[in-house]
């Protein structure tokens, strides 16, 4: 027996398609070259709300101040170079903390907790793979096709 499809599902798909067809966000199009480069560099480190706020700021000076106030560069500077470089490359490596993984890949779709010694936790990223933590550190990264 097939599960019933919510009547709202086709509407959601329609809204997504309409948003894609609308073209680029005019706020992004209005950014200076400096702001576009900055946005491209920091985008994956910002929440959706922070991205929208960045785009709504009136000028480059306000955008620079916003990013400085978030303290992203200071937080990254305090991390080991290997971890910092992985975050900028949007990669997850062994030894990362959950906060560092969030900076690299964002929040997981699903979190699975295993029972037992060391209390492993698995973060699942559909289409990308999963990450296994033990004692608050990444011990395994599996891409969808195997170990990266």
PDB file of C-alpha atoms in Angstrom:
ATOM      1  CA  UNK A   1       0.000   0.000   0.000  1.00  0.00           C
ATOM      2  CA  UNK A   2       1.418   3.390  -1.004  1.00  0.00           C
ATOM      3  CA  UNK A   3       1.466   6.169   1.583  1.00  0.00           C
ATOM      4  CA  UNK A   4      -0.912   9.040   0.956  1.00  0.00           C
ATOM      5  CA  UNK A   5       0.655  12.166  -0.506  1.00  0.00           C
ATOM      6  CA  UNK A   6      -0.141  15.348   1.329  1.00  0.00           C
ATOM      7  CA  UNK A   7      -2.213  17.763  -0.785  1.00  0.00           C
ATOM      8  CA  UNK A   8       0.265  20.474   0.240  1.00  0.00           C
ATOM      9  CA  UNK A   9       3.247  18.672  -1.290  1.00  0.00           C
ATOM     10  CA  UNK A  10       2.505  19.713  -4.912  1.00  0.00           C
ATOM     11  CA  UNK A  11       1.942  23.284  -3.713  1.00  0.00           C
ATOM     12  CA  UNK A  12       5.346  23.299  -1.996  1.00  0.00           C
ATOM     13  CA  UNK A  13       7.027  22.033  -5.158  1.00  0.00           C
ATOM     14  CA  UNK A  14       5.253  24.707  -7.177  1.00  0.00           C
ATOM     15  CA  UNK A  15       6.491  27.424  -4.805  1.00  0.00           C
ATOM     16  CA  UNK A  16      10.076  26.167  -5.054  1.00  0.00           C
ATOM     17  CA  UNK A  17       9.904  26.123  -8.848  1.00  0.00           C
ATOM     18  CA  UNK A  18       8.398  29.615  -8.913  1.00  0.00           C
ATOM     19  CA  UNK A  19      11.190  30.924  -6.682  1.00  0.00           C
ATOM     20  CA  UNK A  20      13.806  29.412  -8.997  1.00  0.00           C
ATOM     21  CA  UNK A  21      12.136  30.921 -12.046  1.00  0.00           C
ATOM     22  CA  UNK A  22      12.082  34.358 -10.434  1.00  0.00           C
ATOM     23  CA  UNK A  23      15.814  34.689 -11.053  1.00  0.00           C
ATOM     24  CA  UNK A  24      18.595  36.046  -8.862  1.00  0.00           C
ATOM     25  CA  UNK A  25      17.775  38.025  -5.747  1.00  0.00           C
ATOM     26  CA  UNK A  26      17.837  41.732  -6.688  1.00  0.00           C
ATOM     27  CA  UNK A  27      19.561  42.483  -3.366  1.00  0.00           C
ATOM     28  CA  UNK A  28      22.478  40.282  -4.428  1.00  0.00           C
ATOM     29  CA  UNK A  29      22.543  41.871  -7.866  1.00  0.00           C
ATOM     30  CA  UNK A  30      22.890  45.314  -6.218  1.00  0.00           C
ATOM     31  CA  UNK A  31      26.007  44.358  -4.206  1.00  0.00           C
ATOM     32  CA  UNK A  32      29.395  45.866  -5.003  1.00  0.00           C
ATOM     33  CA  UNK A  33      32.157  43.570  -6.252  1.00  0.00           C
ATOM     34  CA  UNK A  34      33.694  43.656  -2.750  1.00  0.00           C
ATOM     35  CA  UNK A  35      30.395  42.643  -1.123  1.00  0.00           C
ATOM     36  CA  UNK A  36      29.794  39.868  -3.673  1.00  0.00           C
ATOM     37  CA  UNK A  37      33.232  38.376  -3.009  1.00  0.00           C
ATOM     38  CA  UNK A  38      32.685  38.695   0.738  1.00  0.00           C
ATOM     39  CA  UNK A  39      29.239  37.088   0.494  1.00  0.00           C
ATOM     40  CA  UNK A  40      30.631  34.188  -1.550  1.00  0.00           C
ATOM     41  CA  UNK A  41      33.376  33.627   1.056  1.00  0.00           C
ATOM     42  CA  UNK A  42      31.161  33.765   4.158  1.00  0.00           C
ATOM     43  CA  UNK A  43      27.807  32.514   2.830  1.00  0.00           C
ATOM     44  CA  UNK A  44      28.193  28.929   4.037  1.00  0.00           C
ATOM     45  CA  UNK A  45      29.119  30.179   7.519  1.00  0.00           C
ATOM     46  CA  UNK A  46      25.922  32.231   7.915  1.00  0.00           C
ATOM     47  CA  UNK A  47      22.408  31.180   8.836  1.00  0.00           C
ATOM     48  CA  UNK A  48      19.620  31.997   6.400  1.00  0.00           C
ATOM     49  CA  UNK A  49      18.543  34.872   8.626  1.00  0.00           C
ATOM     50  CA  UNK A  50      22.098  36.253   8.718  1.00  0.00           C
ATOM     51  CA  UNK A  51      22.357  35.970   4.914  1.00  0.00           C
ATOM     52  CA  UNK A  52      19.158  37.940   4.436  1.00  0.00           C
ATOM     53  CA  UNK A  53      20.311  40.556   6.937  1.00  0.00           C
ATOM     54  CA  UNK A  54      23.663  40.888   5.146  1.00  0.00           C
ATOM     55  CA  UNK A  55      21.875  41.438   1.835  1.00  0.00           C
ATOM     56  CA  UNK A  56      19.574  44.056   3.378  1.00  0.00           C
ATOM     57  CA  UNK A  57      22.389  46.230   4.763  1.00  0.00           C
ATOM     58  CA  UNK A  58      22.773  49.606   3.029  1.00  0.00           C
ATOM     59  CA  UNK A  59      26.473  49.576   2.117  1.00  0.00           C
ATOM     60  CA  UNK A  60      29.830  47.797   2.280  1.00  0.00           C
ATOM     61  CA  UNK A  61      30.802  49.519   5.513  1.00  0.00           C
ATOM     62  CA  UNK A  62      27.707  48.155   7.276  1.00  0.00           C
ATOM     63  CA  UNK A  63      28.329  44.695   5.811  1.00  0.00           C
ATOM     64  CA  UNK A  64      31.964  44.712   6.978  1.00  0.00           C
ATOM     65  CA  UNK A  65      30.855  45.742  10.485  1.00  0.00           C
ATOM     66  CA  UNK A  66      28.158  43.046  10.536  1.00  0.00           C
ATOM     67  CA  UNK A  67      30.652  40.286   9.702  1.00  0.00           C
ATOM     68  CA  UNK A  68      33.216  41.660  12.159  1.00  0.00           C
ATOM     69  CA  UNK A  69      30.569  41.728  14.928  1.00  0.00           C
ATOM     70  CA  UNK A  70      29.681  38.087  14.235  1.00  0.00           C
ATOM     71  CA  UNK A  71      33.264  37.193  15.159  1.00  0.00           C
ATOM     72  CA  UNK A  72      33.645  34.497  12.504  1.00  0.00           C
ATOM     73  CA  UNK A  73      37.254  35.377  11.693  1.00  0.00           C
ATOM     74  CA  UNK A  74      38.215  35.494  15.379  1.00  0.00           C
ATOM     75  CA  UNK A  75      36.630  32.082  16.022  1.00  0.00           C
ATOM     76  CA  UNK A  76      38.360  30.566  13.011  1.00  0.00           C
ATOM     77  CA  UNK A  77      41.722  32.133  13.925  1.00  0.00           C
ATOM     78  CA  UNK A  78      41.597  30.324  17.274  1.00  0.00           C
ATOM     79  CA  UNK A  79      41.318  26.940  15.537  1.00  0.00           C
ATOM     80  CA  UNK A  80      44.225  24.786  14.355  1.00  0.00           C
ATOM     81  CA  UNK A  81      45.218  25.613  10.743  1.00  0.00           C
ATOM     82  CA  UNK A  82      44.198  22.147   9.504  1.00  0.00           C
ATOM     83  CA  UNK A  83      40.668  22.599  10.879  1.00  0.00           C
ATOM     84  CA  UNK A  84      40.382  26.214   9.686  1.00  0.00           C
ATOM     85  CA  UNK A  85      41.453  25.261   6.146  1.00  0.00           C
ATOM     86  CA  UNK A  86      38.951  22.392   6.084  1.00  0.00           C
ATOM     87  CA  UNK A  87      36.124  24.729   7.122  1.00  0.00           C
ATOM     88  CA  UNK A  88      36.974  27.240   4.378  1.00  0.00           C
ATOM     89  CA  UNK A  89      37.082  24.319   1.906  1.00  0.00           C
ATOM     90  CA  UNK A  90      33.699  23.085   3.245  1.00  0.00           C
ATOM     91  CA  UNK A  91      35.226  19.768   4.242  1.00  0.00           C
ATOM     92  CA  UNK A  92      34.900  17.719   7.417  1.00  0.00           C
ATOM     93  CA  UNK A  93      38.001  16.045   8.848  1.00  0.00           C
ATOM     94  CA  UNK A  94      38.725  13.782  11.807  1.00  0.00           C
ATOM     95  CA  UNK A  95      39.121  15.619  15.090  1.00  0.00           C
ATOM     96  CA  UNK A  96      36.582  18.357  14.382  1.00  0.00           C
ATOM     97  CA  UNK A  97      34.069  19.354  17.053  1.00  0.00           C
ATOM     98  CA  UNK A  98      30.336  19.596  16.323  1.00  0.00           C
ATOM     99  CA  UNK A  99      30.645  23.423  16.136  1.00  0.00           C
ATOM    100  CA  UNK A 100      33.371  23.102  13.509  1.00  0.00           C
ATOM    101  CA  UNK A 101      31.295  20.630  11.497  1.00  0.00           C
ATOM    102  CA  UNK A 102      28.376  23.073  11.605  1.00  0.00           C
ATOM    103  CA  UNK A 103      30.636  25.738  10.123  1.00  0.00           C
ATOM    104  CA  UNK A 104      31.836  23.386   7.374  1.00  0.00           C
ATOM    105  CA  UNK A 105      28.610  21.589   6.407  1.00  0.00           C
ATOM    106  CA  UNK A 106      25.802  23.277   8.322  1.00  0.00           C
ATOM    107  CA  UNK A 107      23.229  21.490  10.461  1.00  0.00           C
ATOM    108  CA  UNK A 108      22.572  17.784   9.837  1.00  0.00           C
ATOM    109  CA  UNK A 109      19.255  16.517   8.561  1.00  0.00           C
ATOM    110  CA  UNK A 110      19.172  13.784  11.195  1.00  0.00           C
ATOM    111  CA  UNK A 111      21.062  13.002  14.404  1.00  0.00           C
ATOM    112  CA  UNK A 112      21.345   9.349  15.490  1.00  0.00           C
ATOM    113  CA  UNK A 113      22.605   8.429  18.948  1.00  0.00           C
ATOM    114  CA  UNK A 114      24.075   5.004  19.590  1.00  0.00           C
ATOM    115  CA  UNK A 115      24.126   3.331  22.990  1.00  0.00           C
ATOM    116  CA  UNK A 116      27.335   2.070  24.475  1.00  0.00           C
ATOM    117  CA  UNK A 117      30.777   3.116  25.589  1.00  0.00           C
ATOM    118  CA  UNK A 118      31.912   6.502  24.341  1.00  0.00           C
ATOM    119  CA  UNK A 119      28.345   7.350  23.292  1.00  0.00           C
ATOM    120  CA  UNK A 120      28.850   7.742  19.529  1.00  0.00           C
ATOM    121  CA  UNK A 121      26.614  10.155  17.677  1.00  0.00           C
ATOM    122  CA  UNK A 122      26.016  10.150  13.930  1.00  0.00           C
ATOM    123  CA  UNK A 123      25.012  13.211  11.910  1.00  0.00           C
ATOM    124  CA  UNK A 124      23.325  12.348   8.616  1.00  0.00           C
ATOM    125  CA  UNK A 125      23.489  14.595   5.551  1.00  0.00           C
ATOM    126  CA  UNK A 126      21.301  13.138   2.767  1.00  0.00           C
ATOM    127  CA  UNK A 127      23.077  13.093  -0.565  1.00  0.00           C
ATOM    128  CA  UNK A 128      26.371  13.876   1.122  1.00  0.00           C
ATOM    129  CA  UNK A 129      27.015  11.164   3.707  1.00  0.00           C
ATOM    130  CA  UNK A 130      27.321  10.929   7.463  1.00  0.00           C
ATOM    131  CA  UNK A 131      29.687  11.950  10.226  1.00  0.00           C
ATOM    132  CA  UNK A 132      30.374   9.883  13.346  1.00  0.00           C
ATOM    133  CA  UNK A 133      31.398  11.570  16.591  1.00  0.00           C
ATOM    134  CA  UNK A 134      32.830   9.927  19.707  1.00  0.00           C
ATOM    135  CA  UNK A 135      33.422  12.028  22.815  1.00  0.00           C
ATOM    136  CA  UNK A 136      32.631  15.226  20.921  1.00  0.00           C
ATOM    137  CA  UNK A 137      35.108  14.711  18.056  1.00  0.00           C
ATOM    138  CA  UNK A 138      34.736  13.465  14.479  1.00  0.00           C
ATOM    139  CA  UNK A 139      36.119   9.942  14.192  1.00  0.00           C
ATOM    140  CA  UNK A 140      34.656   9.012  10.806  1.00  0.00           C
ATOM    141  CA  UNK A 141      33.422  10.823   7.711  1.00  0.00           C
ATOM    142  CA  UNK A 142      31.608   8.727   5.135  1.00  0.00           C
ATOM    143  CA  UNK A 143      30.634  10.220   1.832  1.00  0.00           C
ATOM    144  CA  UNK A 144      27.659   8.792   0.002  1.00  0.00           C
ATOM    145  CA  UNK A 145      29.974   6.651  -2.119  1.00  0.00           C
ATOM    146  CA  UNK A 146      32.289   5.574   0.725  1.00  0.00           C
ATOM    147  CA  UNK A 147      35.095   7.175   2.682  1.00  0.00           C
ATOM    148  CA  UNK A 148      36.309  10.427   1.073  1.00  0.00           C
TER     149      UNK A 148
END
